[in-house]
mmCIF file with all atom_site columns, C-alpha atoms in Angstrom:
data_model
loop_
_atom_site.group_PDB
_atom_site.id
_atom_site.type_symbol
_atom_site.label_atom_id
_atom_site.label_alt_id
_atom_site.label_comp_id
_atom_site.label_asym_id
_atom_site.label_entity_id
_atom_site.label_seq_id
_atom_site.pdbx_PDB_ins_code
_atom_site.Cartn_x
_atom_site.Cartn_y
_atom_site.Cartn_z
_atom_site.occupancy
_atom_site.B_iso_or_equiv
_atom_site.pdbx_formal_charge
_atom_site.auth_seq_id
_atom_site.auth_comp_id
_atom_site.auth_asym_id
_atom_site.auth_atom_id
_atom_site.pdbx_PDB_model_num
ATOM 1   C CA . UNK A 1 1   ? 0.000   0.000  0.000  1.00 60.00 ? 837  UNK A CA 1
ATOM 2   C CA . UNK A 1 2   ? 1.211   3.470  -0.827 1.00 69.00 ? 838  UNK A CA 1
ATOM 3   C CA . UNK A 1 3   ? 1.866   5.821  1.999  1.00 94.00 ? 839  UNK A CA 1
ATOM 4   C CA . UNK A 1 4   ? 4.115   6.433  4.944  1.00 96.00 ? 840  UNK A CA 1
ATOM 5   C CA . UNK A 1 5   ? 4.466   3.912  7.738  1.00 96.00 ? 841  UNK A CA 1
ATOM 6   C CA . UNK A 1 6   ? 6.200   3.908  11.089 1.00 97.00 ? 842  UNK A CA 1
ATOM 7   C CA . UNK A 1 7   ? 7.292   1.027  13.255 1.00 97.00 ? 843  UNK A CA 1
ATOM 8   C CA . UNK A 1 8   ? 6.912   0.139  15.963 1.00 97.00 ? 844  UNK A CA 1
ATOM 9   C CA . UNK A 1 9   ? 3.715   1.976  16.863 1.00 96.00 ? 845  UNK A CA 1
ATOM 10  C CA . UNK A 1 10  ? 4.412   1.575  20.577 1.00 97.00 ? 846  UNK A CA 1
ATOM 11  C CA . UNK A 1 11  ? 7.686   1.008  22.347 1.00 98.00 ? 847  UNK A CA 1
ATOM 12  C CA . UNK A 1 12  ? 8.695   0.804  25.980 1.00 98.00 ? 848  UNK A CA 1
ATOM 13  C CA . UNK A 1 13  ? 12.372  0.829  26.784 1.00 97.00 ? 849  UNK A CA 1
ATOM 14  C CA . UNK A 1 14  ? 14.713  1.544  29.654 1.00 97.00 ? 850  UNK A CA 1
ATOM 15  C CA . UNK A 1 15  ? 17.088  4.402  30.256 1.00 98.00 ? 851  UNK A CA 1
ATOM 16  C CA . UNK A 1 16  ? 20.405  3.884  28.514 1.00 97.00 ? 852  UNK A CA 1
ATOM 17  C CA . UNK A 1 17  ? 19.191  1.472  25.861 1.00 97.00 ? 853  UNK A CA 1
ATOM 18  C CA . UNK A 1 18  ? 19.493  2.103  22.163 1.00 97.00 ? 854  UNK A CA 1
ATOM 19  C CA . UNK A 1 19  ? 16.222  2.398  20.265 1.00 98.00 ? 855  UNK A CA 1
ATOM 20  C CA . UNK A 1 20  ? 15.591  2.755  16.548 1.00 98.00 ? 856  UNK A CA 1
ATOM 21  C CA . UNK A 1 21  ? 12.337  4.025  15.149 1.00 98.00 ? 857  UNK A CA 1
ATOM 22  C CA . UNK A 1 22  ? 11.655  3.167  11.532 1.00 98.00 ? 858  UNK A CA 1
ATOM 23  C CA . UNK A 1 23  ? 10.006  5.251  8.841  1.00 98.00 ? 859  UNK A CA 1
ATOM 24  C CA . UNK A 1 24  ? 9.196   4.084  5.330  1.00 97.00 ? 860  UNK A CA 1
ATOM 25  C CA . UNK A 1 25  ? 7.501   5.950  2.477  1.00 97.00 ? 861  UNK A CA 1
ATOM 26  C CA . UNK A 1 26  ? 6.433   4.610  -0.888 1.00 95.00 ? 862  UNK A CA 1
ATOM 27  C CA . UNK A 1 27  ? 6.145   7.872  -2.845 1.00 93.00 ? 863  UNK A CA 1
ATOM 28  C CA . UNK A 1 28  ? 9.877   8.392  -3.460 1.00 91.00 ? 864  UNK A CA 1
ATOM 29  C CA . UNK A 1 29  ? 9.597   11.823 -1.875 1.00 94.00 ? 865  UNK A CA 1
ATOM 30  C CA . UNK A 1 30  ? 12.920  13.604 -1.616 1.00 93.00 ? 866  UNK A CA 1
ATOM 31  C CA . UNK A 1 31  ? 12.312  15.175 1.785  1.00 93.00 ? 867  UNK A CA 1
ATOM 32  C CA . UNK A 1 32  ? 11.770  13.339 5.028  1.00 94.00 ? 868  UNK A CA 1
ATOM 33  C CA . UNK A 1 33  ? 11.380  14.661 8.554  1.00 94.00 ? 869  UNK A CA 1
ATOM 34  C CA . UNK A 1 34  ? 11.313  13.503 12.148 1.00 96.00 ? 870  UNK A CA 1
ATOM 35  C CA . UNK A 1 35  ? 9.285   15.378 14.767 1.00 95.00 ? 871  UNK A CA 1
ATOM 36  C CA . UNK A 1 36  ? 8.542   14.794 18.403 1.00 96.00 ? 872  UNK A CA 1
ATOM 37  C CA . UNK A 1 37  ? 5.277   15.859 19.970 1.00 95.00 ? 873  UNK A CA 1
ATOM 38  C CA . UNK A 1 38  ? 4.977   16.701 23.641 1.00 93.00 ? 874  UNK A CA 1
ATOM 39  C CA . UNK A 1 39  ? 2.258   18.395 25.642 1.00 84.00 ? 875  UNK A CA 1
ATOM 40  C CA . UNK A 1 40  ? 2.896   22.113 25.785 1.00 79.00 ? 876  UNK A CA 1
ATOM 41  C CA . UNK A 1 41  ? 5.422   22.065 22.967 1.00 81.00 ? 877  UNK A CA 1
ATOM 42  C CA . UNK A 1 42  ? 3.467   20.994 19.931 1.00 86.00 ? 878  UNK A CA 1
ATOM 43  C CA . UNK A 1 43  ? 5.603   19.428 17.218 1.00 90.00 ? 879  UNK A CA 1
ATOM 44  C CA . UNK A 1 44  ? 9.332   20.031 17.171 1.00 90.00 ? 880  UNK A CA 1
ATOM 45  C CA . UNK A 1 45  ? 11.630  19.125 14.300 1.00 90.00 ? 881  UNK A CA 1
ATOM 46  C CA . UNK A 1 46  ? 14.425  16.741 15.250 1.00 93.00 ? 882  UNK A CA 1
ATOM 47  C CA . UNK A 1 47  ? 16.141  16.045 11.929 1.00 93.00 ? 883  UNK A CA 1
ATOM 48  C CA . UNK A 1 48  ? 15.317  16.223 8.281  1.00 92.00 ? 884  UNK A CA 1
ATOM 49  C CA . UNK A 1 49  ? 16.726  14.886 5.055  1.00 92.00 ? 885  UNK A CA 1
ATOM 50  C CA . UNK A 1 50  ? 16.709  16.447 1.619  1.00 90.00 ? 886  UNK A CA 1
ATOM 51  C CA . UNK A 1 51  ? 17.780  13.268 -0.195 1.00 91.00 ? 887  UNK A CA 1
ATOM 52  C CA . UNK A 1 52  ? 19.607  10.019 0.363  1.00 90.00 ? 888  UNK A CA 1
ATOM 53  C CA . UNK A 1 53  ? 22.788  10.622 2.359  1.00 90.00 ? 889  UNK A CA 1
ATOM 54  C CA . UNK A 1 54  ? 21.846  14.261 3.048  1.00 91.00 ? 890  UNK A CA 1
ATOM 55  C CA . UNK A 1 55  ? 20.604  15.068 6.534  1.00 92.00 ? 891  UNK A CA 1
ATOM 56  C CA . UNK A 1 56  ? 20.542  18.123 8.770  1.00 89.00 ? 892  UNK A CA 1
ATOM 57  C CA . UNK A 1 57  ? 19.578  19.087 12.286 1.00 90.00 ? 893  UNK A CA 1
ATOM 58  C CA . UNK A 1 58  ? 16.296  20.601 13.262 1.00 87.00 ? 894  UNK A CA 1
ATOM 59  C CA . UNK A 1 59  ? 15.300  22.354 16.449 1.00 86.00 ? 895  UNK A CA 1
ATOM 60  C CA . UNK A 1 60  ? 15.956  19.534 18.944 1.00 91.00 ? 896  UNK A CA 1
ATOM 61  C CA . UNK A 1 61  ? 18.587  17.110 17.571 1.00 93.00 ? 897  UNK A CA 1
ATOM 62  C CA . UNK A 1 62  ? 20.542  16.306 20.749 1.00 95.00 ? 898  UNK A CA 1
ATOM 63  C CA . UNK A 1 63  ? 20.459  12.624 21.675 1.00 96.00 ? 899  UNK A CA 1
ATOM 64  C CA . UNK A 1 64  ? 19.268  11.494 18.253 1.00 97.00 ? 900  UNK A CA 1
ATOM 65  C CA . UNK A 1 65  ? 20.997  10.094 15.183 1.00 97.00 ? 901  UNK A CA 1
ATOM 66  C CA . UNK A 1 66  ? 19.553  9.652  11.697 1.00 97.00 ? 902  UNK A CA 1
ATOM 67  C CA . UNK A 1 67  ? 20.642  8.060  8.475  1.00 95.00 ? 903  UNK A CA 1
ATOM 68  C CA . UNK A 1 68  ? 19.228  7.849  4.986  1.00 96.00 ? 904  UNK A CA 1
ATOM 69  C CA . UNK A 1 69  ? 20.931  5.279  2.835  1.00 94.00 ? 905  UNK A CA 1
ATOM 70  C CA . UNK A 1 70  ? 17.806  4.769  0.709  1.00 94.00 ? 906  UNK A CA 1
ATOM 71  C CA . UNK A 1 71  ? 15.277  7.355  -0.395 1.00 94.00 ? 907  UNK A CA 1
ATOM 72  C CA . UNK A 1 72  ? 12.343  5.481  1.091  1.00 96.00 ? 908  UNK A CA 1
ATOM 73  C CA . UNK A 1 73  ? 13.716  4.907  4.596  1.00 97.00 ? 909  UNK A CA 1
ATOM 74  C CA . UNK A 1 74  ? 14.638  7.372  7.317  1.00 98.00 ? 910  UNK A CA 1
ATOM 75  C CA . UNK A 1 75  ? 15.365  5.657  10.651 1.00 98.00 ? 911  UNK A CA 1
ATOM 76  C CA . UNK A 1 76  ? 15.743  7.622  13.872 1.00 98.00 ? 912  UNK A CA 1
ATOM 77  C CA . UNK A 1 77  ? 18.031  6.221  16.563 1.00 98.00 ? 913  UNK A CA 1
ATOM 78  C CA . UNK A 1 78  ? 18.190  7.136  20.212 1.00 97.00 ? 914  UNK A CA 1
ATOM 79  C CA . UNK A 1 79  ? 21.691  5.993  21.078 1.00 95.00 ? 915  UNK A CA 1
ATOM 80  C CA . UNK A 1 80  ? 21.174  6.044  24.841 1.00 97.00 ? 916  UNK A CA 1
ATOM 81  C CA . UNK A 1 81  ? 17.557  6.695  25.692 1.00 97.00 ? 917  UNK A CA 1
ATOM 82  C CA . UNK A 1 82  ? 16.651  9.114  28.482 1.00 98.00 ? 918  UNK A CA 1
ATOM 83  C CA . UNK A 1 83  ? 13.327  9.694  30.226 1.00 97.00 ? 919  UNK A CA 1
ATOM 84  C CA . UNK A 1 84  ? 13.099  13.126 28.609 1.00 96.00 ? 920  UNK A CA 1
ATOM 85  C CA . UNK A 1 85  ? 12.840  11.366 25.249 1.00 98.00 ? 921  UNK A CA 1
ATOM 86  C CA . UNK A 1 86  ? 9.502   9.870  26.204 1.00 97.00 ? 922  UNK A CA 1
ATOM 87  C CA . UNK A 1 87  ? 7.278   11.300 23.500 1.00 97.00 ? 923  UNK A CA 1
ATOM 88  C CA . UNK A 1 88  ? 5.256   10.632 20.390 1.00 97.00 ? 924  UNK A CA 1
ATOM 89  C CA . UNK A 1 89  ? 7.448   10.631 17.301 1.00 98.00 ? 925  UNK A CA 1
ATOM 90  C CA . UNK A 1 90  ? 6.134   11.471 13.861 1.00 97.00 ? 926  UNK A CA 1
ATOM 91  C CA . UNK A 1 91  ? 7.824   10.907 10.561 1.00 97.00 ? 927  UNK A CA 1
ATOM 92  C CA . UNK A 1 92  ? 6.798   12.903 7.495  1.00 96.00 ? 928  UNK A CA 1
ATOM 93  C CA . UNK A 1 93  ? 7.725   13.185 3.847  1.00 95.00 ? 929  UNK A CA 1
ATOM 94  C CA . UNK A 1 94  ? 7.205   15.742 1.106  1.00 93.00 ? 930  UNK A CA 1
ATOM 95  C CA . UNK A 1 95  ? 7.946   15.998 -2.582 1.00 90.00 ? 931  UNK A CA 1
ATOM 96  C CA . UNK A 1 96  ? 9.012   19.630 -2.538 1.00 84.00 ? 932  UNK A CA 1
ATOM 97  C CA . UNK A 1 97  ? 11.128  21.554 -0.105 1.00 75.00 ? 933  UNK A CA 1
ATOM 98  C CA . UNK A 1 98  ? 8.121   23.722 0.625  1.00 78.00 ? 934  UNK A CA 1
ATOM 99  C CA . UNK A 1 99  ? 4.931   21.816 0.303  1.00 83.00 ? 935  UNK A CA 1
ATOM 100 C CA . UNK A 1 100 ? 2.512   19.468 1.871  1.00 91.00 ? 936  UNK A CA 1
ATOM 101 C CA . UNK A 1 101 ? 4.066   17.113 4.354  1.00 93.00 ? 937  UNK A CA 1
ATOM 102 C CA . UNK A 1 102 ? 2.514   13.683 4.684  1.00 96.00 ? 938  UNK A CA 1
ATOM 103 C CA . UNK A 1 103 ? 2.722   12.358 8.213  1.00 96.00 ? 939  UNK A CA 1
ATOM 104 C CA . UNK A 1 104 ? 2.941   8.818  9.449  1.00 97.00 ? 940  UNK A CA 1
ATOM 105 C CA . UNK A 1 105 ? 0.722   7.468  12.253 1.00 96.00 ? 941  UNK A CA 1
ATOM 106 C CA . UNK A 1 106 ? 3.331   8.080  14.938 1.00 97.00 ? 942  UNK A CA 1
ATOM 107 C CA . UNK A 1 107 ? 5.326   6.001  17.411 1.00 98.00 ? 943  UNK A CA 1
ATOM 108 C CA . UNK A 1 108 ? 4.596   6.350  21.107 1.00 97.00 ? 944  UNK A CA 1
ATOM 109 C CA . UNK A 1 109 ? 7.873   5.838  22.956 1.00 98.00 ? 945  UNK A CA 1
ATOM 110 C CA . UNK A 1 110 ? 8.111   5.452  26.716 1.00 97.00 ? 946  UNK A CA 1
ATOM 111 C CA . UNK A 1 111 ? 11.505  5.467  28.402 1.00 97.00 ? 947  UNK A CA 1
ATOM 112 C CA . UNK A 1 112 ? 11.435  4.087  31.945 1.00 96.00 ? 948  UNK A CA 1
ATOM 113 C CA . UNK B 2 1   ? 14.454  30.889 15.430 1.00 52.00 ? 1279 UNK B CA 1
ATOM 114 C CA . UNK B 2 2   ? 10.990  32.113 14.718 1.00 58.00 ? 1280 UNK B CA 1
ATOM 115 C CA . UNK B 2 3   ? 8.398   31.631 17.424 1.00 78.00 ? 1281 UNK B CA 1
ATOM 116 C CA . UNK B 2 4   ? 4.765   31.101 16.659 1.00 88.00 ? 1282 UNK B CA 1
ATOM 117 C CA . UNK B 2 5   ? 1.908   31.826 19.045 1.00 91.00 ? 1283 UNK B CA 1
ATOM 118 C CA . UNK B 2 6   ? -1.643  30.526 18.801 1.00 94.00 ? 1284 UNK B CA 1
ATOM 119 C CA . UNK B 2 7   ? -4.618  30.536 21.174 1.00 95.00 ? 1285 UNK B CA 1
ATOM 120 C CA . UNK B 2 8   ? -4.690  27.370 23.234 1.00 94.00 ? 1286 UNK B CA 1
ATOM 121 C CA . UNK B 2 9   ? -8.340  26.669 22.541 1.00 96.00 ? 1287 UNK B CA 1
ATOM 122 C CA . UNK B 2 10  ? -11.465 27.957 20.822 1.00 97.00 ? 1288 UNK B CA 1
ATOM 123 C CA . UNK B 2 11  ? -15.121 27.014 20.968 1.00 97.00 ? 1289 UNK B CA 1
ATOM 124 C CA . UNK B 2 12  ? -17.636 27.198 18.172 1.00 97.00 ? 1290 UNK B CA 1
ATOM 125 C CA . UNK B 2 13  ? -20.989 25.849 17.051 1.00 97.00 ? 1291 UNK B CA 1
ATOM 126 C CA . UNK B 2 14  ? -21.890 23.926 13.954 1.00 97.00 ? 1292 UNK B CA 1
ATOM 127 C CA . UNK B 2 15  ? -22.437 26.112 10.915 1.00 97.00 ? 1293 UNK B CA 1
ATOM 128 C CA . UNK B 2 16  ? -20.343 29.008 12.162 1.00 97.00 ? 1294 UNK B CA 1
ATOM 129 C CA . UNK B 2 17  ? -17.226 30.416 10.553 1.00 97.00 ? 1295 UNK B CA 1
ATOM 130 C CA . UNK B 2 18  ? -14.102 29.993 12.666 1.00 98.00 ? 1296 UNK B CA 1
ATOM 131 C CA . UNK B 2 19  ? -10.972 32.112 12.434 1.00 98.00 ? 1297 UNK B CA 1
ATOM 132 C CA . UNK B 2 20  ? -7.768  30.946 14.108 1.00 97.00 ? 1298 UNK B CA 1
ATOM 133 C CA . UNK B 2 21  ? -4.874  33.376 14.211 1.00 96.00 ? 1299 UNK B CA 1
ATOM 134 C CA . UNK B 2 22  ? -1.184  32.567 14.475 1.00 95.00 ? 1300 UNK B CA 1
ATOM 135 C CA . UNK B 2 23  ? 1.409   35.176 15.405 1.00 94.00 ? 1301 UNK B CA 1
ATOM 136 C CA . UNK B 2 24  ? 4.900   34.840 13.905 1.00 91.00 ? 1302 UNK B CA 1
ATOM 137 C CA . UNK B 2 25  ? 6.708   38.119 14.471 1.00 90.00 ? 1303 UNK B CA 1
ATOM 138 C CA . UNK B 2 26  ? 10.141  36.867 13.389 1.00 86.00 ? 1304 UNK B CA 1
ATOM 139 C CA . UNK B 2 27  ? 9.084   35.364 10.094 1.00 88.00 ? 1305 UNK B CA 1
ATOM 140 C CA . UNK B 2 28  ? 11.884  35.390 7.529  1.00 85.00 ? 1306 UNK B CA 1
ATOM 141 C CA . UNK B 2 29  ? 11.667  36.452 3.912  1.00 86.00 ? 1307 UNK B CA 1
ATOM 142 C CA . UNK B 2 30  ? 11.828  32.886 2.598  1.00 82.00 ? 1308 UNK B CA 1
ATOM 143 C CA . UNK B 2 31  ? 9.309   31.444 5.056  1.00 86.00 ? 1309 UNK B CA 1
ATOM 144 C CA . UNK B 2 32  ? 5.984   30.025 4.009  1.00 89.00 ? 1310 UNK B CA 1
ATOM 145 C CA . UNK B 2 33  ? 3.020   29.603 6.341  1.00 92.00 ? 1311 UNK B CA 1
ATOM 146 C CA . UNK B 2 34  ? 1.286   26.250 6.459  1.00 94.00 ? 1312 UNK B CA 1
ATOM 147 C CA . UNK B 2 35  ? -1.631  25.004 8.533  1.00 96.00 ? 1313 UNK B CA 1
ATOM 148 C CA . UNK B 2 36  ? -2.242  21.436 9.640  1.00 97.00 ? 1314 UNK B CA 1
ATOM 149 C CA . UNK B 2 37  ? -5.123  19.644 11.338 1.00 97.00 ? 1315 UNK B CA 1
ATOM 150 C CA . UNK B 2 38  ? -4.589  16.834 13.813 1.00 97.00 ? 1316 UNK B CA 1
ATOM 151 C CA . UNK B 2 39  ? -7.062  14.369 15.272 1.00 96.00 ? 1317 UNK B CA 1
ATOM 152 C CA . UNK B 2 40  ? -6.231  12.315 18.385 1.00 92.00 ? 1318 UNK B CA 1
ATOM 153 C CA . UNK B 2 41  ? -3.812  9.432  17.793 1.00 91.00 ? 1319 UNK B CA 1
ATOM 154 C CA . UNK B 2 42  ? -3.164  10.516 14.206 1.00 94.00 ? 1320 UNK B CA 1
ATOM 155 C CA . UNK B 2 43  ? -0.457  12.444 12.403 1.00 95.00 ? 1321 UNK B CA 1
ATOM 156 C CA . UNK B 2 44  ? -1.152  16.004 11.276 1.00 96.00 ? 1322 UNK B CA 1
ATOM 157 C CA . UNK B 2 45  ? -2.868  16.534 7.951  1.00 96.00 ? 1323 UNK B CA 1
ATOM 158 C CA . UNK B 2 46  ? -2.202  19.423 5.557  1.00 96.00 ? 1324 UNK B CA 1
ATOM 159 C CA . UNK B 2 47  ? -4.922  22.056 5.224  1.00 97.00 ? 1325 UNK B CA 1
ATOM 160 C CA . UNK B 2 48  ? -3.512  25.042 3.351  1.00 96.00 ? 1326 UNK B CA 1
ATOM 161 C CA . UNK B 2 49  ? -0.316  26.963 2.618  1.00 95.00 ? 1327 UNK B CA 1
ATOM 162 C CA . UNK B 2 50  ? 0.481   30.528 1.629  1.00 94.00 ? 1328 UNK B CA 1
ATOM 163 C CA . UNK B 2 51  ? 3.176   33.164 1.397  1.00 93.00 ? 1329 UNK B CA 1
ATOM 164 C CA . UNK B 2 52  ? 1.223   36.432 1.306  1.00 91.00 ? 1330 UNK B CA 1
ATOM 165 C CA . UNK B 2 53  ? -2.271  37.875 0.802  1.00 90.00 ? 1331 UNK B CA 1
ATOM 166 C CA . UNK B 2 54  ? -5.063  35.322 0.571  1.00 95.00 ? 1332 UNK B CA 1
ATOM 167 C CA . UNK B 2 55  ? -5.194  31.692 -0.414 1.00 95.00 ? 1333 UNK B CA 1
ATOM 168 C CA . UNK B 2 56  ? -8.365  29.634 -0.693 1.00 96.00 ? 1334 UNK B CA 1
ATOM 169 C CA . UNK B 2 57  ? -8.971  25.957 -1.313 1.00 95.00 ? 1335 UNK B CA 1
ATOM 170 C CA . UNK B 2 58  ? -11.960 23.677 -0.976 1.00 95.00 ? 1336 UNK B CA 1
ATOM 171 C CA . UNK B 2 59  ? -11.778 23.457 2.817  1.00 95.00 ? 1337 UNK B CA 1
ATOM 172 C CA . UNK B 2 60  ? -10.290 26.708 4.121  1.00 97.00 ? 1338 UNK B CA 1
ATOM 173 C CA . UNK B 2 61  ? -8.930  30.174 3.481  1.00 97.00 ? 1339 UNK B CA 1
ATOM 174 C CA . UNK B 2 62  ? -5.669  31.635 4.673  1.00 98.00 ? 1340 UNK B CA 1
ATOM 175 C CA . UNK B 2 63  ? -5.261  35.366 5.193  1.00 97.00 ? 1341 UNK B CA 1
ATOM 176 C CA . UNK B 2 64  ? -1.781  36.853 5.486  1.00 97.00 ? 1342 UNK B CA 1
ATOM 177 C CA . UNK B 2 65  ? -1.354  40.607 6.001  1.00 96.00 ? 1343 UNK B CA 1
ATOM 178 C CA . UNK B 2 66  ? 1.290   42.606 4.177  1.00 95.00 ? 1344 UNK B CA 1
ATOM 179 C CA . UNK B 2 67  ? 3.781   42.505 7.071  1.00 94.00 ? 1345 UNK B CA 1
ATOM 180 C CA . UNK B 2 68  ? 3.339   38.687 7.298  1.00 94.00 ? 1346 UNK B CA 1
ATOM 181 C CA . UNK B 2 69  ? 3.738   38.775 11.083 1.00 94.00 ? 1347 UNK B CA 1
ATOM 182 C CA . UNK B 2 70  ? 0.518   36.866 11.548 1.00 95.00 ? 1348 UNK B CA 1
ATOM 183 C CA . UNK B 2 71  ? -1.822  34.638 9.611  1.00 96.00 ? 1349 UNK B CA 1
ATOM 184 C CA . UNK B 2 72  ? -5.450  33.623 10.009 1.00 97.00 ? 1350 UNK B CA 1
ATOM 185 C CA . UNK B 2 73  ? -6.938  30.285 9.095  1.00 98.00 ? 1351 UNK B CA 1
ATOM 186 C CA . UNK B 2 74  ? -10.617 30.588 8.259  1.00 98.00 ? 1352 UNK B CA 1
ATOM 187 C CA . UNK B 2 75  ? -12.878 27.550 8.335  1.00 97.00 ? 1353 UNK B CA 1
ATOM 188 C CA . UNK B 2 76  ? -16.312 28.207 6.828  1.00 95.00 ? 1354 UNK B CA 1
ATOM 189 C CA . UNK B 2 77  ? -19.367 26.568 8.348  1.00 94.00 ? 1355 UNK B CA 1
ATOM 190 C CA . UNK B 2 78  ? -17.646 24.152 10.730 1.00 97.00 ? 1356 UNK B CA 1
ATOM 191 C CA . UNK B 2 79  ? -19.140 20.795 11.630 1.00 97.00 ? 1357 UNK B CA 1
ATOM 192 C CA . UNK B 2 80  ? -18.608 18.448 14.564 1.00 97.00 ? 1358 UNK B CA 1
ATOM 193 C CA . UNK B 2 81  ? -15.964 16.598 12.548 1.00 96.00 ? 1359 UNK B CA 1
ATOM 194 C CA . UNK B 2 82  ? -13.815 19.750 12.489 1.00 97.00 ? 1360 UNK B CA 1
ATOM 195 C CA . UNK B 2 83  ? -13.122 19.312 16.201 1.00 98.00 ? 1361 UNK B CA 1
ATOM 196 C CA . UNK B 2 84  ? -9.343  18.892 16.219 1.00 97.00 ? 1362 UNK B CA 1
ATOM 197 C CA . UNK B 2 85  ? -6.063  20.638 16.993 1.00 96.00 ? 1363 UNK B CA 1
ATOM 198 C CA . UNK B 2 86  ? -4.902  23.130 14.385 1.00 97.00 ? 1364 UNK B CA 1
ATOM 199 C CA . UNK B 2 87  ? -1.234  23.993 13.980 1.00 95.00 ? 1365 UNK B CA 1
ATOM 200 C CA . UNK B 2 88  ? 0.458   26.745 12.051 1.00 94.00 ? 1366 UNK B CA 1
ATOM 201 C CA . UNK B 2 89  ? 3.899   25.990 10.665 1.00 91.00 ? 1367 UNK B CA 1
ATOM 202 C CA . UNK B 2 90  ? 6.371   28.681 9.676  1.00 89.00 ? 1368 UNK B CA 1
ATOM 203 C CA . UNK B 2 91  ? 9.734   28.333 8.021  1.00 80.00 ? 1369 UNK B CA 1
ATOM 204 C CA . UNK B 2 92  ? 11.537  26.484 5.326  1.00 68.00 ? 1370 UNK B CA 1
ATOM 205 C CA . UNK B 2 93  ? 14.710  24.526 4.755  1.00 62.00 ? 1371 UNK B CA 1
ATOM 206 C CA . UNK B 2 94  ? 15.731  26.026 1.460  1.00 53.00 ? 1372 UNK B CA 1
ATOM 207 C CA . UNK B 2 95  ? 19.005  27.318 2.868  1.00 49.00 ? 1373 UNK B CA 1
ATOM 208 C CA . UNK B 2 96  ? 20.222  23.823 3.601  1.00 46.00 ? 1374 UNK B CA 1
ATOM 209 C CA . UNK B 2 97  ? 22.717  23.904 6.441  1.00 48.00 ? 1375 UNK B CA 1
ATOM 210 C CA . UNK B 2 98  ? 22.317  27.637 6.886  1.00 50.00 ? 1376 UNK B CA 1
ATOM 211 C CA . UNK B 2 99  ? 20.578  29.750 9.464  1.00 46.00 ? 1377 UNK B CA 1
ATOM 212 C CA . UNK B 2 100 ? 16.923  29.261 8.689  1.00 45.00 ? 1378 UNK B CA 1
ATOM 213 C CA . UNK B 2 101 ? 13.811  28.972 10.756 1.00 49.00 ? 1379 UNK B CA 1
ATOM 214 C CA . UNK B 2 102 ? 13.839  25.240 10.179 1.00 72.00 ? 1380 UNK B CA 1
ATOM 215 C CA . UNK B 2 103 ? 10.104  24.648 10.258 1.00 78.00 ? 1381 UNK B CA 1
ATOM 216 C CA . UNK B 2 104 ? 8.633   25.890 13.539 1.00 79.00 ? 1382 UNK B CA 1
ATOM 217 C CA . UNK B 2 105 ? 5.241   24.587 14.572 1.00 83.00 ? 1383 UNK B CA 1
ATOM 218 C CA . UNK B 2 106 ? 2.986   26.534 16.874 1.00 82.00 ? 1384 UNK B CA 1
ATOM 219 C CA . UNK B 2 107 ? 1.728   24.800 20.012 1.00 87.00 ? 1385 UNK B CA 1
ATOM 220 C CA . UNK B 2 108 ? -1.634  24.274 18.413 1.00 93.00 ? 1386 UNK B CA 1
ATOM 221 C CA . UNK B 2 109 ? -5.209  25.447 18.919 1.00 96.00 ? 1387 UNK B CA 1
ATOM 222 C CA . UNK B 2 110 ? -7.815  22.974 20.106 1.00 96.00 ? 1388 UNK B CA 1
ATOM 223 C CA . UNK B 2 111 ? -11.022 23.773 18.278 1.00 98.00 ? 1389 UNK B CA 1
ATOM 224 C CA . UNK B 2 112 ? -14.128 22.331 19.909 1.00 98.00 ? 1390 UNK B CA 1
ATOM 225 C CA . UNK B 2 113 ? -17.263 22.416 17.764 1.00 97.00 ? 1391 UNK B CA 1
ATOM 226 C CA . UNK B 2 114 ? -20.551 21.930 19.544 1.00 96.00 ? 1392 UNK B CA 1
ATOM 227 C CA . UNK B 2 115 ? -23.940 21.054 18.069 1.00 95.00 ? 1393 UNK B CA 1
#
């Protein structure tokens, strides 16, 4: 099915563990984004990618690592999870640098 | 970085027109203004985008004054299904790696539509 998917949808982990959240899109969009959503903060951009092997920091990149070896995938890794990274994470993609972003269903991450 | 400010919540009744304003005093020359709608447990969904003046599509209108320091999303004749959180998004990433606003979302406005 065409679209943008995220996995897992729910994840519980412990402080200090490494966690990778997956994002996959079937449109071959050039741009992909990772956001976190927290009460009182709305959505905040973590990282984005303009194409395969091109990534850049957003507003809140500390503690996160991204890669984009293939156009359709944009995984987000928390190298050593902290409780402050408990959040809902959304992946998005867009065809143009300025244009409609298509969001995935989100991953709810809890760090104990 | 640009900061956007929206009302936390608004109430309306079915059939009314609703206007939600977003303040973005530090908007940069290259920045576009985009509005998204979000229902619980779902990702945001695009509503409308503009740069200046007025933009209209089949679901909403977007008004942007000449100084572009604010924008107003107008929803005509809302229904119960329009109850959601509405976000304005300002910025762009055209200047890759440079000092840009890097896509700043507002904290969202919860619109509650009553019968």
